[in-house]
XYZ file of C-alpha atoms in Angstrom:
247
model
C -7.816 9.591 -27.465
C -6.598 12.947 -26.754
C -3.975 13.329 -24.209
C -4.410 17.320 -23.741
C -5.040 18.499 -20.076
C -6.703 22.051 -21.482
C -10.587 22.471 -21.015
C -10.941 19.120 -19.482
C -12.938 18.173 -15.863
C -10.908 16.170 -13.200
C -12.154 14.387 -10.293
C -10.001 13.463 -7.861
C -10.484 11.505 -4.647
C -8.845 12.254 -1.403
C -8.283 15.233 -2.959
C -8.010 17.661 0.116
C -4.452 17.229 1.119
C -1.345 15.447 0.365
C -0.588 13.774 -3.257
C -4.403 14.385 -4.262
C -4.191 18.147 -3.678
C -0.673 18.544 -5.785
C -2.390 16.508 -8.616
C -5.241 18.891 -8.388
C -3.227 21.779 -8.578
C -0.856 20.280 -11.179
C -3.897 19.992 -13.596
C -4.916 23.354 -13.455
C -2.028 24.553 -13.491
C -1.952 22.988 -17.191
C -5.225 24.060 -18.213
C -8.053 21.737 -16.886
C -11.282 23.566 -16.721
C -12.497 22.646 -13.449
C -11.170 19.945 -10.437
C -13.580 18.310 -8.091
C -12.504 17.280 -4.991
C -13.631 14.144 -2.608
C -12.848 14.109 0.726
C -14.218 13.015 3.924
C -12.371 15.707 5.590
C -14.618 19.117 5.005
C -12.749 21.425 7.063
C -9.662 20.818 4.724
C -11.420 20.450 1.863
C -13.065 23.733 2.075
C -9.522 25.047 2.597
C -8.008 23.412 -0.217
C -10.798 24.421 -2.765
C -10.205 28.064 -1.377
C -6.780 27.990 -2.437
C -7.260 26.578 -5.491
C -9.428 28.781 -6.529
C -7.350 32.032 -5.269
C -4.745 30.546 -7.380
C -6.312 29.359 -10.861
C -9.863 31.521 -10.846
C -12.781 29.705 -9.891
C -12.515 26.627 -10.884
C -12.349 24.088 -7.591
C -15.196 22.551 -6.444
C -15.970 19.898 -3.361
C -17.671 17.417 -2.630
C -18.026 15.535 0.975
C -17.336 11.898 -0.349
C -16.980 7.974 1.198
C -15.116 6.499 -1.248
C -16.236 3.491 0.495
C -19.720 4.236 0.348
C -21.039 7.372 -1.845
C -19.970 5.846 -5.094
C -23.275 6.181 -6.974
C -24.744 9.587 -4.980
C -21.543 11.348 -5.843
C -21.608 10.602 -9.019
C -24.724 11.430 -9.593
C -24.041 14.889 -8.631
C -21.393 14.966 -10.566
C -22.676 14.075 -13.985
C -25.826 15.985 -13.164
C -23.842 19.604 -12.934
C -20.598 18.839 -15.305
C -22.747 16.172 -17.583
C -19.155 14.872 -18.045
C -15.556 13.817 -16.489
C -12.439 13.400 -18.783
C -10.106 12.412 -15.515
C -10.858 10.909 -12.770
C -7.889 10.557 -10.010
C -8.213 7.803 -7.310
C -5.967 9.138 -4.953
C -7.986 8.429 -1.481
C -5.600 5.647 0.321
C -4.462 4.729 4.264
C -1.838 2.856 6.203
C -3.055 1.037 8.852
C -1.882 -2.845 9.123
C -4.155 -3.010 12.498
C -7.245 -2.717 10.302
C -6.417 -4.580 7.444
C -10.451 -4.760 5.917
C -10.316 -0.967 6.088
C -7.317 -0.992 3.707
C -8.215 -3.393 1.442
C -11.352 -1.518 1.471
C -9.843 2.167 0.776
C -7.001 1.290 -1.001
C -8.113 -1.200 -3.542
C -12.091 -2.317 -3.773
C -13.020 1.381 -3.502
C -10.291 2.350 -6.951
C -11.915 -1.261 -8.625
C -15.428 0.684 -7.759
C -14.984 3.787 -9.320
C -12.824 3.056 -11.915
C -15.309 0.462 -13.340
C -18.105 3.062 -12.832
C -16.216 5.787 -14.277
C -15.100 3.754 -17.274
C -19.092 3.351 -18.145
C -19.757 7.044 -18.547
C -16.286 7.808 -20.240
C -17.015 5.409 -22.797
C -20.537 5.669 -23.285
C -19.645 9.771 -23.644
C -17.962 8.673 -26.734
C -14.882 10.609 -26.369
C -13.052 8.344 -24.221
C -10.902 9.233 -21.009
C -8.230 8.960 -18.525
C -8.590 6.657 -15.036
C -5.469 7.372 -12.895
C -5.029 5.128 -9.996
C -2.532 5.621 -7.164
C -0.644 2.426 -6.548
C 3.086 2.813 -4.910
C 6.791 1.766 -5.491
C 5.215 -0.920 -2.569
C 2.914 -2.220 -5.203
C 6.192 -3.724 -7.030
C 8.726 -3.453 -4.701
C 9.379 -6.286 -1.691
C 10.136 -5.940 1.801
C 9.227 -7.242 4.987
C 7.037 -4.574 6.168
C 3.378 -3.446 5.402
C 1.687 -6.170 4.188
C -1.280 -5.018 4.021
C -0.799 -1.988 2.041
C 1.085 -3.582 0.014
C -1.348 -6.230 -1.111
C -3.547 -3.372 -1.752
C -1.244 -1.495 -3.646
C -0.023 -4.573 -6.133
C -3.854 -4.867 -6.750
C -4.410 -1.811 -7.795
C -1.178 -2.415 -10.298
C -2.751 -5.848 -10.967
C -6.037 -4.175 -11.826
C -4.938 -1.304 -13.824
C -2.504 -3.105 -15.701
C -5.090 -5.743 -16.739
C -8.492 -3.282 -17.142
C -6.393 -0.946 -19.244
C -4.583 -3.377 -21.595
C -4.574 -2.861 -24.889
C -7.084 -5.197 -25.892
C -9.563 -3.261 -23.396
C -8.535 0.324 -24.666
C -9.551 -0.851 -27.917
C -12.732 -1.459 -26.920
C -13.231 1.261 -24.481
C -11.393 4.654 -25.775
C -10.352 5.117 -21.955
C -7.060 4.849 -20.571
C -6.271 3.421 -17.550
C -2.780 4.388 -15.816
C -1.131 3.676 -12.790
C 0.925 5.645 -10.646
C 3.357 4.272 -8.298
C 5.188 7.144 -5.527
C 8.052 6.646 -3.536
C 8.314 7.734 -0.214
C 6.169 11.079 -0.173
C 6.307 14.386 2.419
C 2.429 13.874 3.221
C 0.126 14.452 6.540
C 0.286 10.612 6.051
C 3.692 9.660 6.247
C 4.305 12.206 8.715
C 3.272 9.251 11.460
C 5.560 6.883 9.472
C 7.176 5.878 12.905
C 4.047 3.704 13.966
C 3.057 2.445 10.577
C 4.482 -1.203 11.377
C 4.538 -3.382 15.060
C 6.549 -2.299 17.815
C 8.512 -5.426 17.224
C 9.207 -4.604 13.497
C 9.245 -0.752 14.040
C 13.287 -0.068 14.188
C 14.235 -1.964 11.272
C 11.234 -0.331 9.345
C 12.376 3.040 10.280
C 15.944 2.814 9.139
C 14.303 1.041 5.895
C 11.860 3.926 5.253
C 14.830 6.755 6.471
C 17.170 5.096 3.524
C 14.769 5.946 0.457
C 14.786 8.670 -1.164
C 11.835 11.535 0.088
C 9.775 13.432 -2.470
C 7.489 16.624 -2.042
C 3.897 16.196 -3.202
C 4.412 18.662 -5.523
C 7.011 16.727 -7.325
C 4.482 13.925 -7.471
C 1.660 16.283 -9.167
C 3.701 17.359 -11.961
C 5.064 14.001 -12.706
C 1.563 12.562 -13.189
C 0.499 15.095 -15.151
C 4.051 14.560 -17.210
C 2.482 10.974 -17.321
C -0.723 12.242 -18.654
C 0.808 13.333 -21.634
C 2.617 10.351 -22.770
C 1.746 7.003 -21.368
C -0.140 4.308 -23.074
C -3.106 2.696 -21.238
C -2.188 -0.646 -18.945
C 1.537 1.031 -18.165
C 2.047 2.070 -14.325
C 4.690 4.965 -13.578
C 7.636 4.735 -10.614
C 8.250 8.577 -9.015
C 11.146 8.098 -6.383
C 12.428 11.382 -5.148
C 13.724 13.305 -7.556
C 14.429 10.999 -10.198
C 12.939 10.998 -13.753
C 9.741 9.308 -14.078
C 10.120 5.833 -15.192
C 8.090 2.964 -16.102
C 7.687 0.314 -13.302
């Protein structure tokens, strides 16, 4: 299955800011042909896809999208103007341990959802292609804090791992990788402080203060690094400014 970014269509979810932006970007950067981007935020969508596009040629598109809910519709209008997709990114995720459905939800039933759909039409296409899910160093790593993200995130390891194994890529011609960030300079983590209880928040703090910090566009080139190399069913640890290593 080829492993070359040039010519190829990427759709990436929560792609209007943060980590699913700087993966955008990364990919056209190497050559992709076009990037679609799903977001439930329009205002910053349309503003991402605008400077995309001043910076690579036209080649950004976007499309309002509940990951949640506009699985099939989306697609639809995906397949129906780009008859094909060689990467799709699920990088739409949340924090929120008050709301623990809406994580699960977001974080993991909505990447088992389209990477099941998406794994249909790369296969049945004939040429095979690349699922990258977002996990995080919290889907292998254990602390006290953020349970609920965290059970999210080691599904989405647990799921990637075991859809793309070896035994399934043979069958399917499409890879299934995950990726696994450290702490990351998003929109998201900028409200870090609240993420956990009051009662837990101090300790969590000084936790999250001690790792190492990465800028999203660190995290963009590394996956597309990852692109390149990785075998389907392996997951990929980013932590700062480290080299990418397998987790």
């Amino acid at each position: 299955m080829p492993k070359d970014i040039q010519g190829t269509t990427v759709v990436v979810t929560g792609g209007a800011s943060g980590i699913g932006l700087a993966i955008a970007d990364a990919f056209l950067q190497h050559g992709a042909h076009r990037v679609v981007l799903l977001d439930l935020n329009a205002e910053q969508a349309d503003q991402a896809t605008a400077t995309l596009n001043a910076k690579h040629g036209n080649k950004a598109t976007f499309i309002l999208c509940d990951v949640t809910q506009d699985l099939d519709q989306v697609t639809k209008v995906i397949i129906d103007t780009y008859k094909t997709v060689d990467v799709l990114v699920n990088s739409a995720g949340i924090v929120n341990e008050r709301n623990p459905r809406k994580v699960i939800e977001i974080n993991l039933t909505a990447v088992i959802e389209w990477s099941l759909k998406y794994l249909e039409i790369m296969r049945k296409g004939g040429k095979g292609g690349t699922i990258i899910n977002m996990s995080s160093m919290y889907g292998f790593m254990v602390d006290p804090y953020l349970p609920t993200y965290k059970a999210s995130k080691f599904g989405v390891l647990g799921f990637t791992k075991s859809k793309g194994h070896e035994y399934n890529f043979k069958k399917t011609g499409v890879r299934l990788l995950a990726i696994c960030p450290g702490v990351t300079k998003t929109n998201l983590t900028s409200g870090y402080k609240n993420f956990e209880e009051k009662e837990n928040q101090e300790d969590f703090v000084a936790t999250f203060d001690s790792f190492p910090w990465a800028e999203v566009t660190r995290v963009g080139q590394a996956v597309v690094e990852v692109f390149g190399k990785a075998d389907s069913g392996t997951a990929w640890a980013i932590q700062g400014d480290e080299p990418v290593f397998e987790a």
